[in-house]
PDB file of C-alpha atoms in Angstrom:
ATOM      1  CA  ALA A   1      -2.168 -11.973  -4.051  1.00  0.00           C
ATOM      2  CA  GLN A   2      -2.091 -10.017  -0.851  1.00  0.00           C
ATOM      3  CA  LYS A   3      -2.489  -6.295  -0.461  1.00  0.00           C
ATOM      4  CA  VAL A   4      -2.636  -3.710   2.301  1.00  0.00           C
ATOM      5  CA  THR A   5      -4.353  -0.371   1.762  1.00  0.00           C
ATOM      6  CA  GLN A   6      -3.919   2.681   3.936  1.00  0.00           C
ATOM      7  CA  ALA A   7      -6.194   5.168   2.251  1.00  0.00           C
ATOM      8  CA  GLN A   8      -5.199   8.096   4.451  1.00  0.00           C
ATOM      9  CA  THR A   9      -1.956   9.500   3.103  1.00  0.00           C
ATOM     10  CA  GLU A  10      -1.701  12.319   5.623  1.00  0.00           C
ATOM     11  CA  ILE A  11      -3.575  13.226   8.787  1.00  0.00           C
ATOM     12  CA  SER A  12      -3.072  16.378  10.802  1.00  0.00           C
ATOM     13  CA  VAL A  13      -4.548  16.834  14.280  1.00  0.00           C
ATOM     14  CA  VAL A  14      -4.131  19.102  17.251  1.00  0.00           C
ATOM     15  CA  GLU A  15      -2.600  17.718  20.402  1.00  0.00           C
ATOM     16  CA  LYS A  16      -5.038  15.841  22.675  1.00  0.00           C
ATOM     17  CA  GLU A  17      -7.363  14.938  19.831  1.00  0.00           C
ATOM     18  CA  ASP A  18      -8.134  11.283  19.190  1.00  0.00           C
ATOM     19  CA  VAL A  19      -7.130   9.965  15.768  1.00  0.00           C
ATOM     20  CA  THR A  20      -7.839   6.709  13.928  1.00  0.00           C
ATOM     21  CA  LEU A  21      -5.597   5.313  11.216  1.00  0.00           C
ATOM     22  CA  ASP A  22      -7.333   2.967   8.809  1.00  0.00           C
ATOM     23  CA  CYS A  23      -5.946  -0.261   7.387  1.00  0.00           C
ATOM     24  CA  VAL A  24      -7.726  -2.583   4.974  1.00  0.00           C
ATOM     25  CA  TYR A  25      -6.140  -5.808   3.804  1.00  0.00           C
ATOM     26  CA  GLU A  26      -6.748  -8.456   1.166  1.00  0.00           C
ATOM     27  CA  THR A  27      -5.791 -12.097   1.437  1.00  0.00           C
ATOM     28  CA  ARG A  28      -7.323 -15.448   0.591  1.00  0.00           C
ATOM     29  CA  ASP A  29      -5.525 -17.197   3.391  1.00  0.00           C
ATOM     30  CA  THR A  30      -7.428 -18.135   6.505  1.00  0.00           C
ATOM     31  CA  THR A  31      -4.370 -17.800   8.698  1.00  0.00           C
ATOM     32  CA  TYR A  32      -2.442 -14.561   8.583  1.00  0.00           C
ATOM     33  CA  TYR A  33      -0.828 -11.956  10.809  1.00  0.00           C
ATOM     34  CA  LEU A  34      -1.295  -8.218  10.921  1.00  0.00           C
ATOM     35  CA  PHE A  35       1.160  -5.663  12.224  1.00  0.00           C
ATOM     36  CA  TRP A  36       1.475  -1.961  12.893  1.00  0.00           C
ATOM     37  CA  TYR A  37       4.828  -0.204  12.790  1.00  0.00           C
ATOM     38  CA  LYS A  38       5.752   3.412  13.541  1.00  0.00           C
ATOM     39  CA  GLN A  39       8.463   5.187  11.546  1.00  0.00           C
ATOM     40  CA  PRO A  40       9.615   8.444  13.144  1.00  0.00           C
ATOM     41  CA  PRO A  41      11.780  10.913  11.190  1.00  0.00           C
ATOM     42  CA  SER A  42      14.897   9.010  12.247  1.00  0.00           C
ATOM     43  CA  GLY A  43      13.784   6.245   9.882  1.00  0.00           C
ATOM     44  CA  GLU A  44      13.755   3.180  12.111  1.00  0.00           C
ATOM     45  CA  LEU A  45      10.586   1.108  11.992  1.00  0.00           C
ATOM     46  CA  VAL A  46       9.301   0.532  15.508  1.00  0.00           C
ATOM     47  CA  PHE A  47       7.080  -2.494  16.127  1.00  0.00           C
ATOM     48  CA  LEU A  48       3.774  -1.644  17.827  1.00  0.00           C
ATOM     49  CA  ILE A  49       1.530  -4.694  17.648  1.00  0.00           C
ATOM     50  CA  ARG A  50       0.962  -8.091  16.047  1.00  0.00           C
ATOM     51  CA  ARG A  51      -2.479  -9.645  15.697  1.00  0.00           C
ATOM     52  CA  ASN A  52      -3.259 -13.198  14.538  1.00  0.00           C
ATOM     53  CA  SER A  53      -6.213 -13.799  12.235  1.00  0.00           C
ATOM     54  CA  PHE A  54      -7.792 -16.261  14.635  1.00  0.00           C
ATOM     55  CA  ASP A  55      -7.824 -13.764  17.485  1.00  0.00           C
ATOM     56  CA  GLU A  56     -10.316 -10.969  16.916  1.00  0.00           C
ATOM     57  CA  GLN A  57     -10.118  -9.592  20.400  1.00  0.00           C
ATOM     58  CA  ASN A  58      -9.374  -5.901  20.348  1.00  0.00           C
ATOM     59  CA  GLU A  59      -6.375  -4.640  22.242  1.00  0.00           C
ATOM     60  CA  ILE A  60      -5.552  -1.562  24.247  1.00  0.00           C
ATOM     61  CA  SER A  61      -2.093  -0.471  25.287  1.00  0.00           C
ATOM     62  CA  GLY A  62      -1.993   2.834  27.053  1.00  0.00           C
ATOM     63  CA  ARG A  63      -3.179   5.494  24.605  1.00  0.00           C
ATOM     64  CA  TYR A  64      -3.095   3.013  21.719  1.00  0.00           C
ATOM     65  CA  SER A  65      -5.923   0.692  20.737  1.00  0.00           C
ATOM     66  CA  TRP A  66      -6.525  -1.594  17.800  1.00  0.00           C
ATOM     67  CA  ASN A  67      -9.825  -2.707  16.268  1.00  0.00           C
ATOM     68  CA  PHE A  68      -9.558  -5.912  14.220  1.00  0.00           C
ATOM     69  CA  GLN A  69     -12.643  -6.861  12.181  1.00  0.00           C
ATOM     70  CA  LYS A  70     -12.333  -9.877   9.888  1.00  0.00           C
ATOM     71  CA  SER A  71     -15.796  -9.225   8.418  1.00  0.00           C
ATOM     72  CA  THR A  72     -14.557  -6.000   6.857  1.00  0.00           C
ATOM     73  CA  SER A  73     -10.882  -7.016   6.546  1.00  0.00           C
ATOM     74  CA  SER A  74      -9.834  -4.029   8.607  1.00  0.00           C
ATOM     75  CA  PHE A  75      -7.289  -3.499  11.333  1.00  0.00           C
ATOM     76  CA  ASN A  76      -7.616   0.094  12.485  1.00  0.00           C
ATOM     77  CA  PHE A  77      -5.379   1.889  14.943  1.00  0.00           C
ATOM     78  CA  THR A  78      -6.569   4.607  17.322  1.00  0.00           C
ATOM     79  CA  ILE A  79      -4.411   6.988  19.306  1.00  0.00           C
ATOM     80  CA  THR A  80      -6.251   8.617  22.181  1.00  0.00           C
ATOM     81  CA  ALA A  81      -5.232  12.061  23.412  1.00  0.00           C
ATOM     82  CA  SER A  82      -2.552  12.422  20.759  1.00  0.00           C
ATOM     83  CA  GLN A  83       0.797  13.997  21.580  1.00  0.00           C
ATOM     84  CA  VAL A  84       3.398  15.754  19.459  1.00  0.00           C
ATOM     85  CA  VAL A  85       5.713  12.743  19.905  1.00  0.00           C
ATOM     86  CA  ASP A  86       3.156  10.614  18.063  1.00  0.00           C
ATOM     87  CA  SER A  87       4.053  12.435  14.841  1.00  0.00           C
ATOM     88  CA  ALA A  88       5.428   9.795  12.476  1.00  0.00           C
ATOM     89  CA  VAL A  89       4.550   7.615   9.518  1.00  0.00           C
ATOM     90  CA  TYR A  90       2.522   4.586  10.549  1.00  0.00           C
ATOM     91  CA  PHE A  91       2.556   1.395   8.511  1.00  0.00           C
ATOM     92  CA  CYS A  92       0.155  -1.508   8.548  1.00  0.00           C
ATOM     93  CA  ALA A  93       1.580  -4.827   7.333  1.00  0.00           C
ATOM     94  CA  LEU A  94       0.344  -8.333   6.547  1.00  0.00           C
ATOM     95  CA  ARG A  95       2.080 -11.690   6.619  1.00  0.00           C
ATOM     96  CA  LYS A  96       0.377 -14.780   5.268  1.00  0.00           C
ATOM     97  CA  GLU A  97       1.203 -18.130   6.703  1.00  0.00           C
ATOM     98  CA  THR A  98       1.791 -19.394   3.182  1.00  0.00           C
ATOM     99  CA  SER A  99       4.060 -16.569   2.063  1.00  0.00           C
ATOM    100  CA  GLY A 100       7.032 -17.477   4.152  1.00  0.00           C
ATOM    101  CA  SER A 101       8.229 -14.632   6.244  1.00  0.00           C
ATOM    102  CA  ARG A 102       7.787 -11.651   3.985  1.00  0.00           C
ATOM    103  CA  LEU A 103       5.760  -8.704   5.214  1.00  0.00           C
ATOM    104  CA  THR A 104       3.548  -6.810   2.804  1.00  0.00           C
ATOM    105  CA  PHE A 105       3.264  -3.181   3.856  1.00  0.00           C
ATOM    106  CA  GLY A 106       0.740  -0.512   3.091  1.00  0.00           C
ATOM    107  CA  GLU A 107       1.913   2.843   1.826  1.00  0.00           C
ATOM    108  CA  GLY A 108       1.755   4.405   5.243  1.00  0.00           C
ATOM    109  CA  THR A 109      -0.085   7.291   6.872  1.00  0.00           C
ATOM    110  CA  GLN A 110       1.834  10.417   7.819  1.00  0.00           C
ATOM    111  CA  LEU A 111       0.456  11.630  11.137  1.00  0.00           C
ATOM    112  CA  THR A 112       1.267  15.154  12.261  1.00  0.00           C
ATOM    113  CA  VAL A 113       0.244  16.208  15.739  1.00  0.00           C
ATOM    114  CA  ASN A 114       0.407  19.952  16.185  1.00  0.00           C
ATOM    115  CA  PRO A 115       0.828  21.602  19.588  1.00  0.00           C
TER     116      PRO A 115
ATOM    117  CA  ASP B   1      19.751  -6.421  24.514  1.00  0.00           C
ATOM    118  CA  THR B   2      20.882  -4.261  21.586  1.00  0.00           C
ATOM    119  CA  GLY B   3      18.721  -3.829  18.534  1.00  0.00           C
ATOM    120  CA  VAL B   4      19.436  -4.361  14.869  1.00  0.00           C
ATOM    121  CA  SER B   5      22.305  -2.204  13.650  1.00  0.00           C
ATOM    122  CA  GLN B   6      23.135  -1.163  10.112  1.00  0.00           C
ATOM    123  CA  ASN B   7      26.179   0.443   8.590  1.00  0.00           C
ATOM    124  CA  PRO B   8      26.695   2.831   7.050  1.00  0.00           C
ATOM    125  CA  ARG B   9      23.681   4.966   7.861  1.00  0.00           C
ATOM    126  CA  HIS B  10      24.142   7.048   4.745  1.00  0.00           C
ATOM    127  CA  LYS B  11      25.919   6.381   1.463  1.00  0.00           C
ATOM    128  CA  ILE B  12      26.360   8.648  -1.534  1.00  0.00           C
ATOM    129  CA  THR B  13      27.844   7.089  -4.624  1.00  0.00           C
ATOM    130  CA  LYS B  14      28.182   7.735  -8.298  1.00  0.00           C
ATOM    131  CA  ARG B  15      26.301   5.747 -10.867  1.00  0.00           C
ATOM    132  CA  GLY B  16      28.177   2.621 -11.849  1.00  0.00           C
ATOM    133  CA  GLN B  17      29.963   2.165  -8.532  1.00  0.00           C
ATOM    134  CA  ASN B  18      29.515  -0.829  -6.268  1.00  0.00           C
ATOM    135  CA  VAL B  19      28.249  -0.424  -2.710  1.00  0.00           C
ATOM    136  CA  THR B  20      27.995  -2.797   0.231  1.00  0.00           C
ATOM    137  CA  PHE B  21      25.830  -2.487   3.309  1.00  0.00           C
ATOM    138  CA  ARG B  22      26.116  -4.411   6.539  1.00  0.00           C
ATOM    139  CA  CYS B  23      23.435  -5.543   8.972  1.00  0.00           C
ATOM    140  CA  ASP B  24      23.989  -6.959  12.456  1.00  0.00           C
ATOM    141  CA  PRO B  25      20.813  -8.608  13.764  1.00  0.00           C
ATOM    142  CA  ILE B  26      19.668  -8.921  17.349  1.00  0.00           C
ATOM    143  CA  SER B  27      21.834 -11.574  18.937  1.00  0.00           C
ATOM    144  CA  GLU B  28      20.392 -15.087  18.742  1.00  0.00           C
ATOM    145  CA  HIS B  29      17.894 -14.089  16.055  1.00  0.00           C
ATOM    146  CA  ASN B  30      18.259 -16.682  13.342  1.00  0.00           C
ATOM    147  CA  ARG B  31      16.181 -14.960  10.671  1.00  0.00           C
ATOM    148  CA  LEU B  32      17.355 -11.874   8.846  1.00  0.00           C
ATOM    149  CA  TYR B  33      15.511  -9.831   6.224  1.00  0.00           C
ATOM    150  CA  TRP B  34      16.285  -7.068   3.747  1.00  0.00           C
ATOM    151  CA  TYR B  35      13.694  -4.570   2.553  1.00  0.00           C
ATOM    152  CA  ARG B  36      13.897  -1.530   0.320  1.00  0.00           C
ATOM    153  CA  GLN B  37      11.880   1.619   0.906  1.00  0.00           C
ATOM    154  CA  THR B  38      11.549   4.443  -1.594  1.00  0.00           C
ATOM    155  CA  LEU B  39      10.280   7.884  -0.710  1.00  0.00           C
ATOM    156  CA  GLY B  40       6.622   7.932   0.251  1.00  0.00           C
ATOM    157  CA  GLN B  41       6.217   4.173   0.008  1.00  0.00           C
ATOM    158  CA  GLY B  42       6.109   1.277   2.404  1.00  0.00           C
ATOM    159  CA  PRO B  43       9.041  -1.122   2.635  1.00  0.00           C
ATOM    160  CA  GLU B  44       9.239  -3.835  -0.023  1.00  0.00           C
ATOM    161  CA  PHE B  45      10.667  -7.265   0.695  1.00  0.00           C
ATOM    162  CA  LEU B  46      13.947  -8.164  -1.004  1.00  0.00           C
ATOM    163  CA  THR B  47      15.244 -11.358   0.581  1.00  0.00           C
ATOM    164  CA  TYR B  48      15.582 -13.310   3.803  1.00  0.00           C
ATOM    165  CA  PHE B  49      17.905 -15.754   5.493  1.00  0.00           C
ATOM    166  CA  GLN B  50      17.385 -18.445   8.049  1.00  0.00           C
ATOM    167  CA  ASN B  51      20.785 -18.888   9.621  1.00  0.00           C
ATOM    168  CA  GLU B  52      23.182 -18.818   6.650  1.00  0.00           C
ATOM    169  CA  ALA B  53      20.670 -20.106   4.093  1.00  0.00           C
ATOM    170  CA  GLN B  54      19.028 -17.624   1.755  1.00  0.00           C
ATOM    171  CA  LEU B  55      15.498 -19.003   1.575  1.00  0.00           C
ATOM    172  CA  GLU B  56      13.600 -16.473  -0.485  1.00  0.00           C
ATOM    173  CA  LYS B  57      14.373 -13.709  -2.973  1.00  0.00           C
ATOM    174  CA  SER B  58      11.992 -11.172  -4.400  1.00  0.00           C
ATOM    175  CA  ARG B  59      11.772 -10.410  -8.096  1.00  0.00           C
ATOM    176  CA  LEU B  60      12.935  -6.935  -7.061  1.00  0.00           C
ATOM    177  CA  LEU B  61      16.356  -8.406  -6.392  1.00  0.00           C
ATOM    178  CA  SER B  62      17.972  -8.081  -9.801  1.00  0.00           C
ATOM    179  CA  ASP B  63      21.226  -9.747 -10.818  1.00  0.00           C
ATOM    180  CA  ARG B  64      23.098  -6.659  -9.656  1.00  0.00           C
ATOM    181  CA  PHE B  65      22.057  -7.336  -6.079  1.00  0.00           C
ATOM    182  CA  SER B  66      23.587 -10.021  -3.906  1.00  0.00           C
ATOM    183  CA  ALA B  67      23.133 -10.762  -0.240  1.00  0.00           C
ATOM    184  CA  GLU B  68      25.112 -13.017   2.023  1.00  0.00           C
ATOM    185  CA  ARG B  69      25.049 -14.198   5.588  1.00  0.00           C
ATOM    186  CA  PRO B  70      28.172 -16.336   5.749  1.00  0.00           C
ATOM    187  CA  LYS B  71      28.145 -17.472   9.359  1.00  0.00           C
ATOM    188  CA  GLY B  72      24.519 -16.998  10.170  1.00  0.00           C
ATOM    189  CA  SER B  73      25.214 -13.797  12.068  1.00  0.00           C
ATOM    190  CA  PHE B  74      25.696 -10.485  10.226  1.00  0.00           C
ATOM    191  CA  SER B  75      24.637 -10.010   6.627  1.00  0.00           C
ATOM    192  CA  THR B  76      25.841  -7.906   3.718  1.00  0.00           C
ATOM    193  CA  LEU B  77      23.891  -6.551   0.788  1.00  0.00           C
ATOM    194  CA  GLU B  78      25.928  -5.578  -2.257  1.00  0.00           C
ATOM    195  CA  ILE B  79      24.707  -3.597  -5.228  1.00  0.00           C
ATOM    196  CA  GLN B  80      26.914  -3.702  -8.294  1.00  0.00           C
ATOM    197  CA  ARG B  81      26.947  -1.048 -11.020  1.00  0.00           C
ATOM    198  CA  THR B  82      24.539   1.175  -9.127  1.00  0.00           C
ATOM    199  CA  GLU B  83      21.824   3.034 -10.988  1.00  0.00           C
ATOM    200  CA  GLN B  84      19.913   6.139  -9.967  1.00  0.00           C
ATOM    201  CA  GLY B  85      16.832   3.987  -9.461  1.00  0.00           C
ATOM    202  CA  ASP B  86      18.648   2.185  -6.660  1.00  0.00           C
ATOM    203  CA  SER B  87      18.404   5.312  -4.500  1.00  0.00           C
ATOM    204  CA  ALA B  88      16.341   4.259  -1.506  1.00  0.00           C
ATOM    205  CA  MET B  89      16.442   3.330   2.148  1.00  0.00           C
ATOM    206  CA  TYR B  90      17.632  -0.234   2.691  1.00  0.00           C
ATOM    207  CA  LEU B  91      16.194  -1.746   5.838  1.00  0.00           C
ATOM    208  CA  CYS B  92      17.306  -4.830   7.662  1.00  0.00           C
ATOM    209  CA  ALA B  93      15.191  -6.752  10.145  1.00  0.00           C
ATOM    210  CA  SER B  94      15.646  -9.842  12.270  1.00  0.00           C
ATOM    211  CA  SER B  95      13.403 -12.261  14.100  1.00  0.00           C
ATOM    212  CA  ALA B  96      13.678 -15.264  16.352  1.00  0.00           C
ATOM    213  CA  ARG B  97      12.352 -18.576  15.206  1.00  0.00           C
ATOM    214  CA  ASP B  98       9.085 -18.502  17.092  1.00  0.00           C
ATOM    215  CA  TYR B  99       7.219 -19.152  13.888  1.00  0.00           C
ATOM    216  CA  PRO B 100       4.413 -18.555  13.212  1.00  0.00           C
ATOM    217  CA  GLN B 101       4.307 -15.909  15.895  1.00  0.00           C
ATOM    218  CA  GLU B 102       7.464 -14.214  14.732  1.00  0.00           C
ATOM    219  CA  THR B 103       7.838 -10.462  14.822  1.00  0.00           C
ATOM    220  CA  GLN B 104      10.415  -8.682  12.718  1.00  0.00           C
ATOM    221  CA  TYR B 105      12.460  -5.970  14.409  1.00  0.00           C
ATOM    222  CA  PHE B 106      13.987  -3.373  12.141  1.00  0.00           C
ATOM    223  CA  GLY B 107      17.262  -1.510  12.122  1.00  0.00           C
ATOM    224  CA  PRO B 108      17.687   2.211  11.397  1.00  0.00           C
ATOM    225  CA  GLY B 109      18.331   1.629   7.701  1.00  0.00           C
ATOM    226  CA  THR B 110      20.986   2.692   5.217  1.00  0.00           C
ATOM    227  CA  ARG B 111      19.992   5.572   3.008  1.00  0.00           C
ATOM    228  CA  LEU B 112      21.564   5.288  -0.443  1.00  0.00           C
ATOM    229  CA  LEU B 113      21.784   8.144  -2.922  1.00  0.00           C
ATOM    230  CA  VAL B 114      23.113   7.385  -6.378  1.00  0.00           C
ATOM    231  CA  LEU B 115      24.207  10.468  -8.300  1.00  0.00           C
TER     232      LEU B 115
END
C-alpha cells in the first residue's frame, strides 16, 4: 500500500517569514514519483514540482525549494519570504511506477500568510 | 495552450436525480483522469482513460457512476440516483504520454451539492 502523510493541517505565518511544509510518504516500490500541488480558494490544483525517486538532488525555484530525502521518506517544501498570495492548501502526492497513473494525495496543509 | 476545462463549475441537485459533468483536457493529451475531493481531504482517484479506453477504475466508483471518453477527447462523468454522500468536488486532469515522467494537470473542478 502507498500512503502520503502531511501532519500539519494548518500553518499560519506573517508575511516575509519562511515556512516549511512537511510530507512523509510510504511505498515499497523502488521507483516512484513525488509531486506538490497548490490549491488556491478557486479550487484548481496547480502543479508545482515533480521529483523522481532516483534523483535526490534538491531543487530551488525562486522562493520555492524542495528537500527530498529517501532515507527518511520525506519530501518537504519550503517557501522563503512568504507572501499573502502564497495562502492556499498545498498537497503532496505520490505515484508508484507499478500503480498505473493514479496519484495518491496527502490530506493537505492549509497555509495562511497574514500581512 | 488552454488548460483543462470542466463544466459546469457548480451543480446543485436533489437526491435521486442524475447528473453529468464534462471535462475537456489539454489538447493532444491522451490521458484523462477523474478524482473526487471532499471537504478537508486530498483528491481521491476515481478512474482514468488512455485515449478512449478506460484502463483503471477505483473501488470508489460504484455502479451508480459511469465515465466515458467516446472519441478520446472530452470525457463525461455521470452519477445516477445521486445521494447526499456524493456531494464533493469532482476534478478532472490530463497528461501527455511521456510516461513515466508524466505530470497531471488539473481543471477547476465541478462542485456538486446533493440536497
